[in-house]
Amino acid sequence: KATVSVLYWTQGEMAARRVFLAGQGMVKVTRKDPHATIANMGKEAVLAAVADSGIEKERLEGVYTSNMMAGMLCKQQHVGVLVASEVGLKGVDVTTIESCCGAGGSALRAGYLALKSGLLDTLVVVGVERMTHVPIQQATESLATASHWGNEGGKGETFVSLNGFLKHMYLEKYNLSPTDLSIYPILAHKNAVTAEHAVLKKEITLDDYLNSRKVWGEVKVMDASPMCDGAAAVVLTSDDGMLRGDRKKVEILGSGSASDVLTVQHRADPLQLEAVGASTQQCLDQAKLTRDDVDFFELHDAYSIMACLSLEASGFQSPGSPSLPLPIATFGGLKARGHPVGATGVYQAAESYLQLQNLAGSNQVTKNSASPRIGMSQNIGGAGSSVFTHLYGVV
């Protein structure tokens, strides 16, 4: 008769376990680079993160991988095992997570929970995406599979049109002009100029924004993040003895996840991103922090309207009042660093780690002339359908 061993942890035991960011690695975001394959980028990001952490590769017990479209665009599924094989790891816990544009944040949360539960002690989270080697129409249709295909994508809707609907609704409801949302892409491009891994290293002016062509309805070229390729990785550990002695301890203080109705127009109020608000509040409650404690916010600015609605739903600004209430998109965000969709949430975590370690160089943010101590990242799947929010702190 077979026997099964089952491990049980009390809430108190799980709460006592801590999860730290130990190192990061980011591949430069590119477009149409023939060498930027899923295998090459994934390997480069993982090895860079391992080297940055100072932890031996052999100590990794898991490879948690995020990707959205490798099966559709690269004829490559089983991405987690592919990357693990490329870096020379076998016999480890490997999983691939798809939550469309929120895949990176979802994989980060899965890795966090694996360590928090005690199942593993040290692992790497890696996000990778390749999109620009295929015709743009093919990539656009593949991205649309993250919408409700029966109600939206299959009827010709894309994420450009869905965000165009939201932007039109927002401007009309609050009697605003397109100029009011220009602050988000202008800031993103300014920050990207000095970000080594960013793809769009060019500042834009208000005139550049206003004169950019419309791609659908009210959505301008300068409102939308570019299609691009990239990979990023972070090493997580629950053993603070494995952290580098010459760096600060950066802990994941909270991890929140929430969902909303997939079809945008079926929501009670499409302008209220309820999953954003719920996942943010989960994080703050776990960390026992308030919004005033947050020093910077790596938000999901795939479109200007999404940046604005995210700030509102997260509680950082009032509805109908576009503003810059705290540092955001500190390395250019999705708009100018780039948005290799399955990797974006991991880029956000890696960038947050650099900020909290005071290693962000020309992109370093400060609060009252001091280095930041609390950062937040938020990765969104679809048009607010699934949301993964994380809080990081220097402890």
mmCIF file of C-alpha atoms in Angstrom:
data_model
loop_
_atom_site.group_PDB
_atom_site.id
_atom_site.type_symbol
_atom_site.label_atom_id
_atom_site.label_comp_id
_atom_site.label_asym_id
_atom_site.label_seq_id
_atom_site.Cartn_x
_atom_site.Cartn_y
_atom_site.Cartn_z
ATOM 1 C CA LYS A 1 0.000 0.000 0.000
ATOM 2 C CA ALA A 2 1.447 3.341 -1.046
ATOM 3 C CA THR A 3 1.931 6.005 1.568
ATOM 4 C CA VAL A 4 1.669 9.711 0.870
ATOM 5 C CA SER A 5 3.502 12.330 2.881
ATOM 6 C CA VAL A 6 1.652 15.617 3.145
ATOM 7 C CA LEU A 7 3.153 18.814 4.498
ATOM 8 C CA TYR A 8 0.956 21.288 6.322
ATOM 9 C CA TRP A 9 1.779 24.851 7.253
ATOM 10 C CA THR A 10 -0.244 27.048 9.528
ATOM 11 C CA GLN A 11 -0.992 30.627 8.522
ATOM 12 C CA GLY A 12 1.402 31.729 11.220
ATOM 13 C CA GLU A 13 4.225 29.597 9.825
ATOM 14 C CA MET A 14 3.641 30.925 6.307
ATOM 15 C CA ALA A 15 3.502 34.486 7.574
ATOM 16 C CA ALA A 16 6.809 33.994 9.359
ATOM 17 C CA ARG A 17 8.611 32.960 6.173
ATOM 18 C CA ARG A 18 10.074 35.896 4.309
ATOM 19 C CA VAL A 19 10.796 36.232 0.598
ATOM 20 C CA PHE A 20 13.660 38.396 -0.654
ATOM 21 C CA LEU A 21 14.740 39.676 -4.039
ATOM 22 C CA ALA A 22 18.337 38.514 -4.368
ATOM 23 C CA GLY A 23 19.322 39.718 -7.848
ATOM 24 C CA GLN A 24 18.074 40.788 -11.251
ATOM 25 C CA GLY A 25 18.943 40.458 -14.910
ATOM 26 C CA MET A 26 17.422 42.325 -17.851
ATOM 27 C CA VAL A 27 17.977 41.815 -21.560
ATOM 28 C CA LYS A 28 17.929 45.013 -23.597
ATOM 29 C CA VAL A 29 14.502 45.362 -25.162
ATOM 30 C CA THR A 30 14.790 45.179 -28.960
ATOM 31 C CA ARG A 31 12.776 44.899 -32.167
ATOM 32 C CA LYS A 32 13.473 42.586 -35.104
ATOM 33 C CA ASP A 33 16.777 41.289 -33.750
ATOM 34 C CA PRO A 34 17.296 37.814 -35.296
ATOM 35 C CA HIS A 35 19.364 36.727 -32.290
ATOM 36 C CA ALA A 36 16.596 37.621 -29.831
ATOM 37 C CA THR A 37 15.076 34.139 -29.648
ATOM 38 C CA ILE A 38 13.104 32.780 -26.713
ATOM 39 C CA ALA A 39 15.985 30.463 -25.804
ATOM 40 C CA ASN A 40 18.735 33.080 -26.122
ATOM 41 C CA MET A 41 16.923 35.847 -24.261
ATOM 42 C CA GLY A 42 15.677 33.560 -21.493
ATOM 43 C CA LYS A 43 19.151 32.156 -20.925
ATOM 44 C CA GLU A 44 20.778 35.600 -20.899
ATOM 45 C CA ALA A 45 18.297 37.000 -18.385
ATOM 46 C CA VAL A 46 18.558 34.047 -15.976
ATOM 47 C CA LEU A 47 22.353 33.913 -16.021
ATOM 48 C CA ALA A 48 22.537 37.687 -15.504
ATOM 49 C CA ALA A 49 20.189 37.496 -12.510
ATOM 50 C CA VAL A 50 22.112 34.581 -10.998
ATOM 51 C CA ALA A 51 25.415 36.420 -11.423
ATOM 52 C CA ASP A 52 23.928 39.577 -9.905
ATOM 53 C CA SER A 53 22.621 37.641 -6.893
ATOM 54 C CA GLY A 54 25.931 35.947 -6.099
ATOM 55 C CA ILE A 55 24.030 32.705 -5.512
ATOM 56 C CA GLU A 56 25.336 29.601 -7.230
ATOM 57 C CA LYS A 57 23.121 28.440 -10.081
ATOM 58 C CA GLU A 58 23.021 24.964 -8.588
ATOM 59 C CA ARG A 59 21.211 26.350 -5.533
ATOM 60 C CA LEU A 60 18.153 27.177 -7.646
ATOM 61 C CA GLU A 61 15.273 24.797 -6.936
ATOM 62 C CA GLY A 62 12.792 26.229 -9.426
ATOM 63 C CA VAL A 63 12.420 28.095 -12.713
ATOM 64 C CA TYR A 64 9.108 29.961 -12.849
ATOM 65 C CA THR A 65 8.619 31.258 -16.374
ATOM 66 C CA SER A 66 6.137 33.723 -17.856
ATOM 67 C CA ASN A 67 5.194 33.963 -21.513
ATOM 68 C CA MET A 68 2.098 34.665 -23.563
ATOM 69 C CA MET A 69 2.612 33.954 -27.251
ATOM 70 C CA ALA A 70 5.581 31.647 -27.888
ATOM 71 C CA GLY A 71 3.230 28.882 -28.961
ATOM 72 C CA MET A 72 1.390 31.140 -31.393
ATOM 73 C CA LEU A 73 4.286 33.158 -32.774
ATOM 74 C CA CYS A 74 7.374 30.962 -32.279
ATOM 75 C CA LYS A 75 5.891 27.446 -32.457
ATOM 76 C CA GLN A 76 7.434 26.864 -29.035
ATOM 77 C CA GLN A 77 5.520 25.706 -26.014
ATOM 78 C CA HIS A 78 7.103 24.309 -22.833
ATOM 79 C CA VAL A 79 9.016 27.567 -22.447
ATOM 80 C CA GLY A 80 9.993 26.956 -18.829
ATOM 81 C CA VAL A 81 11.751 23.692 -19.600
ATOM 82 C CA LEU A 82 13.376 25.284 -22.666
ATOM 83 C CA VAL A 83 14.920 28.059 -20.570
ATOM 84 C CA ALA A 84 15.919 25.694 -17.760
ATOM 85 C CA SER A 85 17.636 23.448 -20.294
ATOM 86 C CA GLU A 86 19.468 26.386 -21.854
ATOM 87 C CA VAL A 87 20.957 27.414 -18.509
ATOM 88 C CA GLY A 88 21.870 23.843 -17.564
ATOM 89 C CA LEU A 89 19.259 23.135 -14.923
ATOM 90 C CA LYS A 90 17.400 19.846 -14.661
ATOM 91 C CA GLY A 91 15.569 18.089 -11.871
ATOM 92 C CA VAL A 92 14.167 21.423 -10.666
ATOM 93 C CA ASP A 93 10.582 22.608 -10.287
ATOM 94 C CA VAL A 94 9.664 24.176 -13.641
ATOM 95 C CA THR A 95 6.423 25.850 -14.599
ATOM 96 C CA THR A 96 5.283 28.181 -17.369
ATOM 97 C CA ILE A 97 2.584 30.720 -16.586
ATOM 98 C CA GLU A 98 0.347 32.508 -19.092
ATOM 99 C CA SER A 99 -1.782 35.392 -17.883
ATOM 100 C CA CYS A 100 -1.426 37.320 -21.150
ATOM 101 C CA CYS A 101 0.129 40.758 -20.495
ATOM 102 C CA GLY A 102 0.076 39.999 -16.760
ATOM 103 C CA ALA A 103 2.067 36.786 -17.045
ATOM 104 C CA GLY A 104 5.211 38.218 -15.463
ATOM 105 C CA GLY A 105 3.387 39.439 -12.382
ATOM 106 C CA SER A 106 1.552 36.129 -12.148
ATOM 107 C CA ALA A 107 4.809 34.147 -12.297
ATOM 108 C CA LEU A 108 6.358 36.416 -9.669
ATOM 109 C CA ARG A 109 3.392 35.761 -7.399
ATOM 110 C CA ALA A 110 3.644 32.014 -7.992
ATOM 111 C CA GLY A 111 7.326 32.076 -7.101
ATOM 112 C CA TYR A 112 6.608 34.177 -4.025
ATOM 113 C CA LEU A 113 3.944 31.719 -2.856
ATOM 114 C CA ALA A 114 6.216 28.723 -3.475
ATOM 115 C CA LEU A 115 8.808 30.237 -1.142
ATOM 116 C CA LYS A 116 6.291 31.581 1.333
ATOM 117 C CA SER A 117 4.754 28.121 1.675
ATOM 118 C CA GLY A 118 8.094 26.486 2.396
ATOM 119 C CA LEU A 119 7.994 24.148 -0.595
ATOM 120 C CA LEU A 120 11.116 25.793 -2.029
ATOM 121 C CA ASP A 121 13.837 28.042 -0.652
ATOM 122 C CA THR A 122 15.431 29.633 -3.736
ATOM 123 C CA LEU A 123 14.231 30.007 -7.329
ATOM 124 C CA VAL A 124 14.376 32.225 -10.378
ATOM 125 C CA VAL A 125 11.428 33.943 -12.048
ATOM 126 C CA VAL A 126 12.004 34.707 -15.726
ATOM 127 C CA GLY A 127 9.732 36.351 -18.266
ATOM 128 C CA VAL A 128 10.397 36.195 -22.002
ATOM 129 C CA GLU A 129 8.556 37.243 -25.148
ATOM 130 C CA ARG A 130 9.337 37.466 -28.867
ATOM 131 C CA MET A 131 6.818 39.361 -31.009
ATOM 132 C CA THR A 132 8.493 41.366 -33.749
ATOM 133 C CA HIS A 133 9.718 38.623 -36.089
ATOM 134 C CA VAL A 134 6.203 38.110 -37.496
ATOM 135 C CA PRO A 135 3.920 40.482 -39.455
ATOM 136 C CA ILE A 136 2.330 43.082 -37.185
ATOM 137 C CA GLN A 137 -1.170 41.884 -38.032
ATOM 138 C CA GLN A 138 -0.325 38.384 -36.805
ATOM 139 C CA ALA A 139 1.056 39.744 -33.539
ATOM 140 C CA THR A 140 -1.969 42.035 -33.113
ATOM 141 C CA GLU A 141 -4.412 39.161 -33.580
ATOM 142 C CA SER A 142 -2.430 36.998 -31.163
ATOM 143 C CA LEU A 143 -2.531 39.720 -28.535
ATOM 144 C CA ALA A 144 -6.294 39.958 -29.009
ATOM 145 C CA THR A 145 -6.658 36.386 -27.735
ATOM 146 C CA ALA A 146 -6.235 37.920 -24.277
ATOM 147 C CA SER A 147 -9.657 39.539 -24.728
ATOM 148 C CA HIS A 148 -12.968 37.660 -24.757
ATOM 149 C CA TRP A 149 -12.649 36.078 -28.212
ATOM 150 C CA GLY A 150 -16.363 35.469 -28.663
ATOM 151 C CA ASN A 151 -17.371 39.000 -27.670
ATOM 152 C CA GLU A 152 -14.301 41.042 -28.629
ATOM 153 C CA GLY A 153 -11.243 39.603 -30.392
ATOM 154 C CA GLY A 154 -13.214 37.342 -32.720
ATOM 155 C CA LYS A 155 -15.329 40.305 -33.791
ATOM 156 C CA GLY A 156 -12.395 42.479 -34.793
ATOM 157 C CA GLU A 157 -11.619 44.176 -31.498
ATOM 158 C CA THR A 158 -7.960 44.645 -30.553
ATOM 159 C CA PHE A 159 -6.381 46.123 -27.458
ATOM 160 C CA VAL A 160 -5.915 49.342 -29.406
ATOM 161 C CA SER A 161 -9.665 49.552 -29.984
ATOM 162 C CA LEU A 162 -10.551 48.478 -26.431
ATOM 163 C CA ASN A 163 -8.286 51.149 -24.958
ATOM 164 C CA GLY A 164 -9.634 53.594 -27.516
ATOM 165 C CA PHE A 165 -13.113 52.895 -26.182
ATOM 166 C CA LEU A 166 -11.912 53.531 -22.617
ATOM 167 C CA LYS A 167 -10.091 56.732 -23.569
ATOM 168 C CA HIS A 168 -13.103 58.136 -25.438
ATOM 169 C CA MET A 169 -15.401 57.263 -22.533
ATOM 170 C CA TYR A 170 -13.010 58.873 -20.030
ATOM 171 C CA LEU A 171 -12.482 62.133 -21.913
ATOM 172 C CA GLU A 172 -16.214 62.476 -22.516
ATOM 173 C CA LYS A 173 -17.215 61.700 -18.915
ATOM 174 C CA TYR A 174 -14.828 64.224 -17.386
ATOM 175 C CA ASN A 175 -14.893 66.773 -20.222
ATOM 176 C CA LEU A 176 -11.143 66.515 -20.773
ATOM 177 C CA SER A 177 -8.939 66.936 -23.828
ATOM 178 C CA PRO A 178 -6.279 64.497 -25.142
ATOM 179 C CA THR A 179 -3.674 66.923 -23.800
ATOM 180 C CA ASP A 180 -4.601 65.899 -20.267
ATOM 181 C CA LEU A 181 -3.298 62.348 -20.791
ATOM 182 C CA SER A 182 -0.079 63.403 -22.536
ATOM 183 C CA ILE A 183 1.772 63.637 -19.216
ATOM 184 C CA TYR A 184 2.167 59.850 -19.046
ATOM 185 C CA PRO A 185 3.951 59.135 -22.352
ATOM 186 C CA ILE A 186 6.008 62.336 -22.098
ATOM 187 C CA LEU A 187 7.346 61.255 -18.704
ATOM 188 C CA ALA A 188 7.918 57.663 -19.852
ATOM 189 C CA HIS A 189 10.007 58.750 -22.834
ATOM 190 C CA LYS A 190 12.021 61.147 -20.682
ATOM 191 C CA ASN A 191 12.879 58.350 -18.248
ATOM 192 C CA ALA A 192 13.755 55.894 -21.016
ATOM 193 C CA VAL A 193 16.506 58.087 -22.431
ATOM 194 C CA THR A 194 18.900 57.093 -19.645
ATOM 195 C CA ALA A 195 17.645 53.505 -19.184
ATOM 196 C CA GLU A 196 20.192 51.095 -20.678
ATOM 197 C CA HIS A 197 17.623 48.384 -21.389
ATOM 198 C CA ALA A 198 14.918 50.631 -22.913
ATOM 199 C CA VAL A 199 13.957 50.432 -26.589
ATOM 200 C CA LEU A 200 12.629 53.977 -27.216
ATOM 201 C CA LYS A 201 15.384 56.327 -26.105
ATOM 202 C CA LYS A 202 13.861 59.556 -27.356
ATOM 203 C CA GLU A 203 12.167 62.355 -25.481
ATOM 204 C CA ILE A 204 8.881 63.650 -26.839
ATOM 205 C CA THR A 205 7.184 67.013 -26.433
ATOM 206 C CA LEU A 206 3.543 67.950 -26.118
ATOM 207 C CA ASP A 207 3.569 68.896 -29.806
ATOM 208 C CA ASP A 208 5.023 65.480 -30.676
ATOM 209 C CA TYR A 209 2.190 63.865 -28.781
ATOM 210 C CA LEU A 210 -0.572 66.020 -30.247
ATOM 211 C CA ASN A 211 0.766 65.683 -33.795
ATOM 212 C CA SER A 212 1.234 61.904 -33.673
ATOM 213 C CA ARG A 213 -1.198 60.054 -35.874
ATOM 214 C CA LYS A 214 -4.304 58.390 -34.520
ATOM 215 C CA VAL A 215 -4.302 54.604 -34.792
ATOM 216 C CA TRP A 216 -7.874 54.028 -33.589
ATOM 217 C CA GLY A 217 -10.392 56.575 -32.377
ATOM 218 C CA GLU A 218 -8.720 58.772 -29.770
ATOM 219 C CA VAL A 219 -5.655 56.528 -29.420
ATOM 220 C CA LYS A 220 -2.518 58.103 -30.883
ATOM 221 C CA VAL A 221 0.757 56.391 -31.688
ATOM 222 C CA MET A 222 2.223 58.165 -28.677
ATOM 223 C CA ASP A 223 -0.456 56.661 -26.413
ATOM 224 C CA ALA A 224 0.520 53.077 -27.136
ATOM 225 C CA SER A 225 3.422 50.915 -25.999
ATOM 226 C CA PRO A 226 5.503 49.363 -28.789
ATOM 227 C CA MET A 227 5.636 45.722 -29.788
ATOM 228 C CA CYS A 228 9.077 44.419 -28.894
ATOM 229 C CA ASP A 229 11.146 41.493 -27.680
ATOM 230 C CA GLY A 230 12.839 40.980 -24.338
ATOM 231 C CA ALA A 231 13.450 38.940 -21.211
ATOM 232 C CA ALA A 232 14.022 39.706 -17.541
ATOM 233 C CA ALA A 233 14.663 37.595 -14.458
ATOM 234 C CA VAL A 234 14.807 37.938 -10.676
ATOM 235 C CA VAL A 235 16.205 35.489 -8.141
ATOM 236 C CA LEU A 236 14.033 34.956 -5.058
ATOM 237 C CA THR A 237 15.121 33.347 -1.802
ATOM 238 C CA SER A 238 13.664 32.820 1.661
ATOM 239 C CA ASP A 239 17.149 32.431 3.127
ATOM 240 C CA ASP A 240 18.516 35.880 3.949
ATOM 241 C CA GLY A 241 21.893 34.282 4.618
ATOM 242 C CA MET A 242 22.238 33.821 0.867
ATOM 243 C CA LEU A 243 21.850 37.533 0.137
ATOM 244 C CA ARG A 244 24.852 39.616 -0.855
ATOM 245 C CA GLY A 245 26.463 41.228 2.148
ATOM 246 C CA ASP A 246 27.270 44.403 0.220
ATOM 247 C CA ARG A 247 23.628 45.148 -0.576
ATOM 248 C CA LYS A 248 20.460 46.062 1.235
ATOM 249 C CA LYS A 249 17.858 43.443 2.076
ATOM 250 C CA VAL A 250 14.884 43.891 -0.267
ATOM 251 C CA GLU A 251 11.838 41.886 0.756
ATOM 252 C CA ILE A 252 8.567 41.245 -1.059
ATOM 253 C CA LEU A 253 6.223 42.680 1.550
ATOM 254 C CA GLY A 254 2.945 41.921 -0.187
ATOM 255 C CA SER A 255 1.498 40.138 -3.195
ATOM 256 C CA GLY A 256 -2.028 40.819 -4.394
ATOM 257 C CA SER A 257 -4.066 39.277 -7.191
ATOM 258 C CA ALA A 258 -7.600 39.988 -8.394
ATOM 259 C CA SER A 259 -9.751 39.550 -11.483
ATOM 260 C CA ASP A 260 -12.608 41.308 -13.244
ATOM 261 C CA VAL A 261 -15.126 40.510 -15.991
ATOM 262 C CA LEU A 262 -13.177 39.699 -19.167
ATOM 263 C CA THR A 263 -15.482 41.511 -21.631
ATOM 264 C CA VAL A 264 -14.817 45.203 -21.024
ATOM 265 C CA GLN A 265 -18.292 46.440 -21.984
ATOM 266 C CA HIS A 266 -19.953 43.892 -19.692
ATOM 267 C CA ARG A 267 -18.521 45.564 -16.597
ATOM 268 C CA ALA A 268 -20.771 47.770 -14.487
ATOM 269 C CA ASP A 269 -18.371 50.683 -15.023
ATOM 270 C CA PRO A 270 -15.507 50.056 -17.469
ATOM 271 C CA LEU A 271 -13.662 53.105 -16.125
ATOM 272 C CA GLN A 272 -13.378 51.575 -12.659
ATOM 273 C CA LEU A 273 -10.610 48.975 -12.744
ATOM 274 C CA GLU A 274 -11.947 47.014 -9.798
ATOM 275 C CA ALA A 275 -9.248 44.327 -9.929
ATOM 276 C CA VAL A 276 -6.562 47.013 -9.731
ATOM 277 C CA GLY A 277 -8.120 48.431 -6.581
ATOM 278 C CA ALA A 278 -8.609 45.022 -4.996
ATOM 279 C CA SER A 279 -5.082 43.734 -5.654
ATOM 280 C CA THR A 280 -3.575 47.014 -4.447
ATOM 281 C CA GLN A 281 -5.512 46.883 -1.206
ATOM 282 C CA GLN A 282 -4.542 43.238 -0.661
ATOM 283 C CA CYS A 283 -0.888 44.222 -0.933
ATOM 284 C CA LEU A 284 -1.154 47.182 1.395
ATOM 285 C CA ASP A 285 -3.036 45.129 3.994
ATOM 286 C CA GLN A 286 -0.452 42.322 3.893
ATOM 287 C CA ALA A 287 2.417 44.762 4.244
ATOM 288 C CA LYS A 288 0.587 46.896 6.841
ATOM 289 C CA LEU A 289 1.383 49.983 4.769
ATOM 290 C CA THR A 290 -0.550 52.933 3.379
ATOM 291 C CA ARG A 291 -0.387 54.584 -0.022
ATOM 292 C CA ASP A 292 1.622 57.407 1.508
ATOM 293 C CA ASP A 293 4.383 54.902 2.274
ATOM 294 C CA VAL A 294 4.903 54.038 -1.397
ATOM 295 C CA ASP A 295 7.890 55.892 -2.876
ATOM 296 C CA PHE A 296 7.491 54.856 -6.528
ATOM 297 C CA PHE A 297 5.095 52.874 -8.684
ATOM 298 C CA GLU A 298 6.044 50.766 -11.696
ATOM 299 C CA LEU A 299 2.604 50.779 -13.269
ATOM 300 C CA HIS A 300 1.156 49.113 -16.361
ATOM 301 C CA ASP A 301 1.186 52.000 -18.839
ATOM 302 C CA ALA A 302 0.515 49.924 -21.953
ATOM 303 C CA TYR A 303 -1.704 52.844 -23.000
ATOM 304 C CA SER A 304 -1.968 56.358 -21.592
ATOM 305 C CA ILE A 305 -5.534 55.703 -20.467
ATOM 306 C CA MET A 306 -4.445 52.540 -18.636
ATOM 307 C CA ALA A 307 -1.793 54.505 -16.721
ATOM 308 C CA CYS A 308 -4.405 57.049 -15.694
ATOM 309 C CA LEU A 309 -7.073 54.515 -14.706
ATOM 310 C CA SER A 310 -4.506 52.464 -12.772
ATOM 311 C CA LEU A 311 -3.454 55.456 -10.697
ATOM 312 C CA GLU A 312 -7.094 56.181 -9.931
ATOM 313 C CA ALA A 313 -8.077 52.615 -9.050
ATOM 314 C CA SER A 314 -4.938 52.177 -6.923
ATOM 315 C CA GLY A 315 -5.990 55.235 -4.934
ATOM 316 C CA PHE A 316 -3.132 57.557 -5.862
ATOM 317 C CA GLN A 317 -5.202 60.138 -7.753
ATOM 318 C CA SER A 318 -8.822 61.291 -7.896
ATOM 319 C CA PRO A 319 -11.095 60.190 -10.758
ATOM 320 C CA GLY A 320 -11.033 62.575 -13.694
ATOM 321 C CA SER A 321 -7.849 64.304 -12.540
ATOM 322 C CA PRO A 322 -4.851 62.979 -14.529
ATOM 323 C CA SER A 323 -1.675 63.706 -12.585
ATOM 324 C CA LEU A 324 1.743 62.443 -11.552
ATOM 325 C CA PRO A 325 1.243 61.925 -7.802
ATOM 326 C CA LEU A 326 4.440 59.887 -7.330
ATOM 327 C CA PRO A 327 7.358 58.648 -9.452
ATOM 328 C CA ILE A 328 6.100 56.189 -12.068
ATOM 329 C CA ALA A 329 7.595 54.299 -15.016
ATOM 330 C CA THR A 330 11.028 55.135 -13.677
ATOM 331 C CA PHE A 331 12.923 53.383 -16.495
ATOM 332 C CA GLY A 332 10.425 54.320 -19.204
ATOM 333 C CA GLY A 333 7.611 51.949 -18.355
ATOM 334 C CA LEU A 334 5.806 49.882 -20.939
ATOM 335 C CA LYS A 335 5.479 52.932 -23.156
ATOM 336 C CA ALA A 336 9.192 53.540 -23.708
ATOM 337 C CA ARG A 337 11.210 50.801 -21.996
ATOM 338 C CA GLY A 338 9.001 48.546 -24.059
ATOM 339 C CA HIS A 339 6.321 45.933 -23.519
ATOM 340 C CA PRO A 340 7.459 42.385 -24.369
ATOM 341 C CA VAL A 341 4.185 41.261 -22.896
ATOM 342 C CA GLY A 342 5.035 38.014 -21.092
ATOM 343 C CA ALA A 343 8.182 39.560 -19.619
ATOM 344 C CA THR A 344 6.859 42.968 -18.559
ATOM 345 C CA GLY A 345 5.950 42.093 -14.974
ATOM 346 C CA VAL A 346 9.424 40.694 -14.349
ATOM 347 C CA TYR A 347 11.049 43.814 -15.812
ATOM 348 C CA GLN A 348 9.009 45.798 -13.288
ATOM 349 C CA ALA A 349 10.311 43.671 -10.403
ATOM 350 C CA ALA A 350 13.917 43.947 -11.622
ATOM 351 C CA GLU A 351 13.606 47.723 -11.965
ATOM 352 C CA SER A 352 12.093 47.983 -8.485
ATOM 353 C CA TYR A 353 15.043 46.050 -7.080
ATOM 354 C CA LEU A 354 17.509 48.474 -8.703
ATOM 355 C CA GLN A 355 15.634 51.472 -7.305
ATOM 356 C CA LEU A 356 15.576 50.097 -3.768
ATOM 357 C CA GLN A 357 19.258 49.138 -3.951
ATOM 358 C CA ASN A 358 20.101 52.671 -5.105
ATOM 359 C CA LEU A 359 21.584 51.122 -8.258
ATOM 360 C CA ALA A 360 19.341 52.868 -10.794
ATOM 361 C CA GLY A 361 22.011 55.334 -11.939
ATOM 362 C CA SER A 362 20.573 58.310 -13.809
ATOM 363 C CA ASN A 363 17.086 56.855 -13.286
ATOM 364 C CA GLN A 364 17.376 56.775 -9.499
ATOM 365 C CA VAL A 365 14.389 58.253 -7.682
ATOM 366 C CA THR A 366 14.549 59.843 -4.250
ATOM 367 C CA LYS A 367 12.056 60.879 -1.603
ATOM 368 C CA ASN A 368 12.918 63.902 0.480
ATOM 369 C CA SER A 369 16.498 63.592 -0.841
ATOM 370 C CA ALA A 370 16.749 60.023 0.482
ATOM 371 C CA SER A 371 16.798 56.683 -1.304
ATOM 372 C CA PRO A 372 13.379 55.032 -1.661
ATOM 373 C CA ARG A 373 12.408 52.359 0.839
ATOM 374 C CA ILE A 374 9.073 51.121 -0.518
ATOM 375 C CA GLY A 375 8.213 50.398 -4.150
ATOM 376 C CA MET A 376 5.177 48.962 -5.878
ATOM 377 C CA SER A 377 4.779 47.198 -9.216
ATOM 378 C CA GLN A 378 1.560 46.307 -10.965
ATOM 379 C CA ASN A 379 1.157 44.035 -13.974
ATOM 380 C CA ILE A 380 -2.209 43.908 -15.748
ATOM 381 C CA GLY A 381 -3.632 41.159 -17.941
ATOM 382 C CA GLY A 382 -5.979 42.338 -20.669
ATOM 383 C CA ALA A 383 -7.795 45.617 -20.103
ATOM 384 C CA GLY A 384 -7.844 45.210 -16.330
ATOM 385 C CA SER A 385 -9.135 41.617 -16.335
ATOM 386 C CA SER A 386 -6.380 40.147 -14.139
ATOM 387 C CA VAL A 387 -4.058 42.199 -11.973
ATOM 388 C CA PHE A 388 -0.944 41.279 -10.003
ATOM 389 C CA THR A 389 0.431 43.848 -7.574
ATOM 390 C CA HIS A 390 3.592 43.576 -5.465
ATOM 391 C CA LEU A 391 5.119 45.714 -2.743
ATOM 392 C CA TYR A 392 8.865 45.664 -2.075
ATOM 393 C CA GLY A 393 10.704 47.175 0.847
ATOM 394 C CA VAL A 394 14.176 47.713 2.255
ATOM 395 C CA VAL A 395 14.216 45.918 5.596
#
